[in-house]
């Protein structure tokens, strides 16, 4: 039995540095002055990861491509066969970086929000011909979209991206997470019907990357710093333990920080799906989650299909 904690996904913030100031950035919930360097504990932890049990090893930030040397260092510690992923705003892509990503079969998540991108992020990278050409040449490409009151329909956002990037790519989306650090205009007047209908189109088309390893809630909700500390996904200054901690110890610490709450509403239609536990809870968060889970359930139980006239594609 391994001495290390078993995580469904290992997400490693390499720096807090970023060259954008996105309106919905949840890193504002809690930053640290400097991300620590890799140490022997973290190297050992990464080296023993089992690609059949861990969905992915993820390089995140901040903007990880601002510290490209650290991205390469992180991936160099990964065991053979591990699914590698980098999350980026795309601004710092170069030909050499894309060649490396393709050679090592790295799934590249590019954050982009359709026509609302300029307003939400301050920069629309696909308006830059050079960056657009580099994005087009990424072999394993996923666009990650944040749906807000300005762009609530994920399928419309997908089509807007597809019009600019006419090739196959994966598409991942979520409604914006809401907490006290976000601008209220991101959720005021949010169109939940548009979000639900757009979600139905996206789920029926199966646009997201399907990982062969089932998602397990207990292994989520944490970042792993390069020194082996386990910290919050948003509240990165909240330490839950280390890679030597147990799942139970981490869950207890998350509750102590107030980052994991139990919903008392056991009559909620999606309680069995969300297990009544989570973070960043708000009326908007729950409403958007309900819509997405209802869609997935309807498809699973064949209550809706491509032939339904209400959701014809």
Tab-separated table of C-alpha atoms in Angstrom:
chain	number	residue	atom	x	y	z
A	1	UNK	CA	0.000	0.000	0.000
A	2	UNK	CA	1.355	3.416	-0.988
A	3	UNK	CA	2.238	5.892	1.739
A	4	UNK	CA	0.877	8.680	-0.460
A	5	UNK	CA	-2.652	9.991	-0.767
A	6	UNK	CA	-4.610	8.725	-3.753
A	7	UNK	CA	-5.874	11.595	-5.913
A	8	UNK	CA	-8.151	11.234	-8.905
A	9	UNK	CA	-6.450	14.209	-10.548
A	10	UNK	CA	-3.180	15.934	-9.660
A	11	UNK	CA	-3.397	19.640	-10.438
A	12	UNK	CA	-0.161	21.563	-9.798
A	13	UNK	CA	-0.118	25.404	-9.798
A	14	UNK	CA	3.389	26.372	-10.899
A	15	UNK	CA	3.103	30.116	-10.230
A	16	UNK	CA	0.576	32.801	-9.372
A	17	UNK	CA	1.903	34.986	-12.206
A	18	UNK	CA	-0.563	35.788	-14.985
A	19	UNK	CA	-0.666	38.309	-17.821
A	20	UNK	CA	-4.476	38.646	-17.777
A	21	UNK	CA	-7.005	39.871	-15.225
A	22	UNK	CA	-10.082	37.793	-16.026
A	23	UNK	CA	-13.296	38.962	-14.366
A	24	UNK	CA	-14.096	35.437	-13.172
A	25	UNK	CA	-10.666	34.405	-11.876
A	26	UNK	CA	-11.241	32.397	-8.691
A	27	UNK	CA	-7.577	32.641	-7.718
A	28	UNK	CA	-8.599	35.958	-6.124
A	29	UNK	CA	-10.161	33.863	-3.369
A	30	UNK	CA	-6.723	33.260	-1.917
A	31	UNK	CA	-3.236	33.763	-3.277
A	32	UNK	CA	0.199	33.037	-1.903
A	33	UNK	CA	3.233	35.302	-2.430
A	34	UNK	CA	5.328	32.633	-4.152
A	35	UNK	CA	4.776	29.037	-5.212
A	36	UNK	CA	7.469	26.803	-3.671
A	37	UNK	CA	10.013	24.863	-5.714
A	38	UNK	CA	9.881	21.126	-6.374
A	39	UNK	CA	11.341	18.986	-3.608
A	40	UNK	CA	12.197	15.298	-3.154
A	41	UNK	CA	8.840	14.523	-1.544
A	42	UNK	CA	6.934	15.835	-4.576
A	43	UNK	CA	9.246	14.081	-7.034
A	44	UNK	CA	8.674	10.768	-5.254
A	45	UNK	CA	4.912	11.366	-5.153
A	46	UNK	CA	4.745	12.151	-8.867
A	47	UNK	CA	6.920	9.185	-9.789
A	48	UNK	CA	4.639	6.676	-8.069
A	49	UNK	CA	1.388	7.898	-9.675
A	50	UNK	CA	-0.593	5.140	-11.369
A	51	UNK	CA	-1.902	6.166	-14.833
A	52	UNK	CA	-4.767	3.672	-14.402
A	53	UNK	CA	-5.991	5.420	-11.242
A	54	UNK	CA	-5.134	9.091	-11.749
A	55	UNK	CA	-7.001	10.890	-14.543
A	56	UNK	CA	-4.337	13.463	-15.323
A	57	UNK	CA	-1.290	15.388	-14.183
A	58	UNK	CA	-2.179	19.039	-14.785
A	59	UNK	CA	0.082	22.086	-15.053
A	60	UNK	CA	-1.834	25.180	-13.983
A	61	UNK	CA	-1.271	28.606	-12.508
A	62	UNK	CA	-1.562	31.561	-12.783
A	63	UNK	CA	-0.455	31.181	-16.355
A	64	UNK	CA	1.882	28.151	-16.520
A	65	UNK	CA	3.436	29.062	-19.871
A	66	UNK	CA	5.045	32.091	-18.216
A	67	UNK	CA	7.240	29.487	-16.491
A	68	UNK	CA	7.687	27.010	-19.308
A	69	UNK	CA	10.763	25.472	-17.681
A	70	UNK	CA	8.648	24.445	-14.689
A	71	UNK	CA	6.001	22.875	-16.944
A	72	UNK	CA	8.685	20.713	-18.533
A	73	UNK	CA	10.138	19.866	-15.137
A	74	UNK	CA	6.728	18.788	-13.816
A	75	UNK	CA	6.056	16.536	-16.787
A	76	UNK	CA	9.543	15.028	-16.579
A	77	UNK	CA	8.610	13.478	-13.219
A	78	UNK	CA	5.463	11.805	-14.588
A	79	UNK	CA	5.451	8.025	-15.026
A	80	UNK	CA	5.108	6.590	-18.512
A	81	UNK	CA	1.541	6.544	-19.748
A	82	UNK	CA	0.306	9.384	-17.537
A	83	UNK	CA	-2.237	11.695	-19.199
A	84	UNK	CA	-0.624	15.155	-19.210
A	85	UNK	CA	-2.559	18.397	-19.362
A	86	UNK	CA	-1.735	22.110	-19.361
A	87	UNK	CA	-4.260	24.910	-18.738
A	88	UNK	CA	-3.401	28.144	-20.522
A	89	UNK	CA	-4.790	31.441	-21.782
A	90	UNK	CA	-2.821	30.868	-25.000
A	91	UNK	CA	-1.059	34.220	-25.063
A	92	UNK	CA	2.411	32.741	-24.619
A	93	UNK	CA	2.269	29.902	-27.122
A	94	UNK	CA	5.308	29.562	-29.387
A	95	UNK	CA	6.217	27.106	-32.120
A	96	UNK	CA	8.675	25.340	-29.792
A	97	UNK	CA	6.069	25.016	-27.029
A	98	UNK	CA	3.440	23.599	-29.393
A	99	UNK	CA	5.986	21.129	-30.817
A	100	UNK	CA	6.740	19.913	-27.284
A	101	UNK	CA	3.031	19.614	-26.421
A	102	UNK	CA	2.408	17.567	-29.560
A	103	UNK	CA	5.475	15.371	-29.115
A	104	UNK	CA	4.457	14.490	-25.540
A	105	UNK	CA	0.747	14.172	-26.367
A	106	UNK	CA	-0.185	16.885	-23.852
A	107	UNK	CA	-3.869	17.805	-23.752
A	108	UNK	CA	-3.874	21.589	-24.008
A	109	UNK	CA	-6.797	23.440	-22.394
A	110	UNK	CA	-7.145	26.894	-23.915
A	111	UNK	CA	-9.467	29.207	-21.990
A	112	UNK	CA	-11.850	30.927	-24.395
A	113	UNK	CA	-15.421	32.129	-23.916
A	114	UNK	CA	-16.823	32.746	-27.378
A	115	UNK	CA	-17.903	36.277	-28.280
A	116	UNK	CA	-17.701	37.336	-24.606
A	117	UNK	CA	-13.968	36.610	-24.439
A	118	UNK	CA	-12.789	40.189	-24.937
A	119	UNK	CA	-15.115	41.490	-22.222
A	120	UNK	CA	-14.401	38.691	-19.763
A	121	UNK	CA	-10.655	38.338	-20.279
A	122	UNK	CA	-9.498	41.637	-21.791
A	123	UNK	CA	-7.878	39.906	-24.777
A	124	UNK	CA	-9.279	37.786	-27.598
A	125	UNK	CA	-6.352	35.565	-28.573
A	126	UNK	CA	-8.019	34.280	-31.752
A	127	UNK	CA	-7.875	37.813	-33.196
A	128	UNK	CA	-4.083	37.397	-33.324
A	129	UNK	CA	-3.263	35.502	-36.571
A	130	UNK	CA	-0.016	34.062	-35.187
A	131	UNK	CA	-1.589	32.736	-31.990
A	132	UNK	CA	-4.592	31.438	-33.919
A	133	UNK	CA	-2.278	29.518	-36.250
A	134	UNK	CA	-0.463	27.986	-33.278
A	135	UNK	CA	-3.746	26.986	-31.625
A	136	UNK	CA	-4.861	25.366	-34.887
A	137	UNK	CA	-1.719	23.210	-34.854
A	138	UNK	CA	-2.166	21.768	-31.330
A	139	UNK	CA	-2.851	18.058	-31.694
A	140	UNK	CA	-4.762	17.480	-28.451
A	141	UNK	CA	-6.816	20.653	-28.123
A	142	UNK	CA	-9.585	21.453	-25.647
A	143	UNK	CA	-11.323	24.802	-25.361
A	144	UNK	CA	-12.468	25.557	-21.822
A	145	UNK	CA	-15.425	27.950	-21.649
A	146	UNK	CA	-16.849	29.866	-18.708
A	147	UNK	CA	-20.559	30.673	-19.090
A	148	UNK	CA	-21.700	33.946	-17.526
A	149	UNK	CA	-24.712	36.227	-17.904
A	150	UNK	CA	-22.987	37.601	-21.022
A	151	UNK	CA	-22.612	34.155	-22.657
A	152	UNK	CA	-24.897	31.669	-20.862
A	153	UNK	CA	-25.399	29.265	-23.797
A	154	UNK	CA	-22.427	26.849	-24.003
A	155	UNK	CA	-23.486	25.484	-27.399
A	156	UNK	CA	-23.577	28.972	-28.908
A	157	UNK	CA	-20.096	29.569	-27.458
A	158	UNK	CA	-18.939	26.303	-29.020
A	159	UNK	CA	-20.283	27.287	-32.443
A	160	UNK	CA	-18.579	30.684	-32.216
A	161	UNK	CA	-15.273	28.943	-31.536
A	162	UNK	CA	-15.887	26.370	-34.270
A	163	UNK	CA	-16.407	29.195	-36.781
A	164	UNK	CA	-12.888	30.410	-36.025
A	165	UNK	CA	-11.212	27.032	-35.479
A	166	UNK	CA	-12.713	24.782	-38.188
A	167	UNK	CA	-11.218	21.498	-36.999
A	168	UNK	CA	-11.863	18.888	-34.337
A	169	UNK	CA	-11.336	19.969	-30.752
A	170	UNK	CA	-12.772	19.029	-27.383
A	171	UNK	CA	-15.002	21.470	-25.547
A	172	UNK	CA	-15.407	21.766	-21.784
A	173	UNK	CA	-17.733	24.266	-20.130
A	174	UNK	CA	-19.124	25.288	-16.773
A	175	UNK	CA	-21.273	28.077	-15.432
A	176	UNK	CA	-19.149	30.653	-13.651
A	177	UNK	CA	-18.457	29.820	-10.017
A	178	UNK	CA	-19.877	32.438	-7.709
A	179	UNK	CA	-18.469	33.727	-4.464
A	180	UNK	CA	-17.846	37.080	-2.853
A	181	UNK	CA	-14.751	37.704	-4.990
A	182	UNK	CA	-16.583	37.858	-8.328
A	183	UNK	CA	-18.194	40.783	-10.114
A	184	UNK	CA	-21.992	40.597	-9.618
A	185	UNK	CA	-22.626	41.344	-13.313
A	186	UNK	CA	-21.309	37.872	-14.142
A	187	UNK	CA	-24.501	36.270	-12.824
A	188	UNK	CA	-27.159	38.986	-12.724
A	189	UNK	CA	-29.892	37.967	-15.164
A	190	UNK	CA	-28.211	34.629	-15.955
A	191	UNK	CA	-30.394	32.740	-18.471
A	192	UNK	CA	-30.679	29.243	-16.986
A	193	UNK	CA	-32.942	28.051	-19.800
A	194	UNK	CA	-30.297	28.991	-22.378
A	195	UNK	CA	-27.663	27.264	-20.251
A	196	UNK	CA	-29.794	24.113	-19.989
A	197	UNK	CA	-30.629	24.005	-23.711
A	198	UNK	CA	-27.033	24.688	-24.702
A	199	UNK	CA	-25.852	22.017	-22.285
A	200	UNK	CA	-28.218	19.526	-23.913
A	201	UNK	CA	-26.734	20.196	-27.350
A	202	UNK	CA	-23.174	19.891	-26.029
A	203	UNK	CA	-23.838	16.682	-24.099
A	204	UNK	CA	-25.650	15.052	-27.027
A	205	UNK	CA	-22.720	15.865	-29.297
A	206	UNK	CA	-20.317	14.454	-26.668
A	207	UNK	CA	-17.887	17.343	-27.122
A	208	UNK	CA	-15.860	16.876	-23.935
A	209	UNK	CA	-12.822	14.626	-23.638
A	210	UNK	CA	-13.918	11.302	-22.149
A	211	UNK	CA	-11.392	10.072	-19.620
A	212	UNK	CA	-11.395	6.280	-19.208
A	213	UNK	CA	-10.859	6.696	-15.463
A	214	UNK	CA	-14.122	7.409	-13.576
A	215	UNK	CA	-14.253	10.699	-11.697
A	216	UNK	CA	-14.150	10.306	-7.919
A	217	UNK	CA	-15.240	13.256	-5.782
A	218	UNK	CA	-12.966	12.518	-2.853
A	219	UNK	CA	-9.892	12.961	-5.017
A	220	UNK	CA	-10.951	16.392	-6.223
A	221	UNK	CA	-11.097	19.809	-4.646
A	222	UNK	CA	-7.383	20.183	-3.990
A	223	UNK	CA	-4.296	21.566	-5.656
A	224	UNK	CA	-0.888	20.046	-5.038
A	225	UNK	CA	1.941	22.564	-4.700
A	226	UNK	CA	5.422	21.617	-6.009
A	227	UNK	CA	6.586	20.989	-2.417
A	228	UNK	CA	3.836	18.400	-1.823
A	229	UNK	CA	1.431	20.608	0.137
A	230	UNK	CA	-2.279	20.076	-0.505
A	231	UNK	CA	-4.170	23.376	-0.779
A	232	UNK	CA	-7.531	24.717	-1.970
A	233	UNK	CA	-8.558	24.899	-5.618
A	234	UNK	CA	-9.508	28.567	-5.248
A	235	UNK	CA	-8.271	29.281	-1.733
A	236	UNK	CA	-4.698	28.347	-2.497
A	237	UNK	CA	-3.566	29.867	0.804
A	238	UNK	CA	-5.618	27.253	2.697
A	239	UNK	CA	-3.413	24.263	3.489
A	240	UNK	CA	-5.166	20.906	3.967
A	241	UNK	CA	-2.127	18.707	4.518
A	242	UNK	CA	0.536	17.099	2.350
A	243	UNK	CA	0.738	14.211	-0.105
A	244	UNK	CA	1.389	12.053	2.967
A	245	UNK	CA	-2.003	12.934	4.471
A	246	UNK	CA	-5.035	10.667	4.258
A	247	UNK	CA	-8.238	11.534	2.379
A	248	UNK	CA	-10.068	11.688	5.700
A	249	UNK	CA	-7.560	14.165	7.133
A	250	UNK	CA	-7.844	16.369	4.044
A	251	UNK	CA	-11.660	16.348	4.126
A	252	UNK	CA	-11.628	17.272	7.811
A	253	UNK	CA	-9.246	20.154	7.134
A	254	UNK	CA	-11.367	21.397	4.239
A	255	UNK	CA	-14.367	21.491	6.556
A	256	UNK	CA	-12.307	23.290	9.193
A	257	UNK	CA	-11.409	26.002	6.671
A	258	UNK	CA	-15.047	26.231	5.578
A	259	UNK	CA	-14.123	25.119	2.040
A	260	UNK	CA	-16.310	22.004	2.108
A	261	UNK	CA	-19.913	22.346	3.170
A	262	UNK	CA	-22.765	19.882	3.436
A	263	UNK	CA	-26.047	20.973	1.898
A	264	UNK	CA	-28.987	20.413	4.256
A	265	UNK	CA	-31.518	20.195	1.407
A	266	UNK	CA	-31.732	16.428	0.968
A	267	UNK	CA	-34.926	16.810	-1.077
A	268	UNK	CA	-33.058	18.612	-3.888
A	269	UNK	CA	-33.565	16.840	-7.221
A	270	UNK	CA	-29.818	16.428	-7.729
A	271	UNK	CA	-28.766	15.664	-4.145
A	272	UNK	CA	-27.838	12.100	-5.038
A	273	UNK	CA	-25.558	13.359	-7.818
A	274	UNK	CA	-23.696	16.095	-5.943
A	275	UNK	CA	-23.741	14.131	-2.669
A	276	UNK	CA	-24.672	17.351	-0.896
A	277	UNK	CA	-21.030	18.400	-0.597
A	278	UNK	CA	-19.118	21.133	-2.319
A	279	UNK	CA	-17.599	24.584	-2.222
A	280	UNK	CA	-18.518	28.019	-3.571
A	281	UNK	CA	-22.181	27.231	-2.969
A	282	UNK	CA	-24.715	29.895	-3.856
A	283	UNK	CA	-28.208	29.950	-5.395
A	284	UNK	CA	-26.607	30.459	-8.819
A	285	UNK	CA	-24.106	27.641	-8.334
A	286	UNK	CA	-26.808	25.167	-7.340
A	287	UNK	CA	-29.228	26.271	-10.057
A	288	UNK	CA	-26.632	25.887	-12.810
A	289	UNK	CA	-25.515	22.532	-11.409
A	290	UNK	CA	-29.115	21.343	-11.297
A	291	UNK	CA	-29.592	22.216	-14.975
A	292	UNK	CA	-26.428	20.392	-16.027
A	293	UNK	CA	-27.139	17.292	-13.931
A	294	UNK	CA	-30.740	17.148	-15.173
A	295	UNK	CA	-29.435	17.161	-18.742
A	296	UNK	CA	-26.951	14.349	-18.082
A	297	UNK	CA	-29.634	12.312	-16.319
A	298	UNK	CA	-32.134	12.801	-19.159
A	299	UNK	CA	-29.581	11.584	-21.706
A	300	UNK	CA	-28.500	8.648	-19.529
A	301	UNK	CA	-32.087	7.472	-19.108
A	302	UNK	CA	-32.867	8.152	-22.798
A	303	UNK	CA	-35.465	10.772	-21.925
A	304	UNK	CA	-33.964	13.037	-24.581
A	305	UNK	CA	-32.052	12.354	-27.796
A	306	UNK	CA	-30.920	13.962	-31.027
A	307	UNK	CA	-34.380	13.238	-32.442
A	308	UNK	CA	-36.257	15.335	-29.890
A	309	UNK	CA	-37.711	18.333	-31.783
A	310	UNK	CA	-37.099	20.647	-28.826
A	311	UNK	CA	-33.385	19.984	-29.004
A	312	UNK	CA	-32.883	19.152	-32.681
A	313	UNK	CA	-29.336	19.842	-33.797
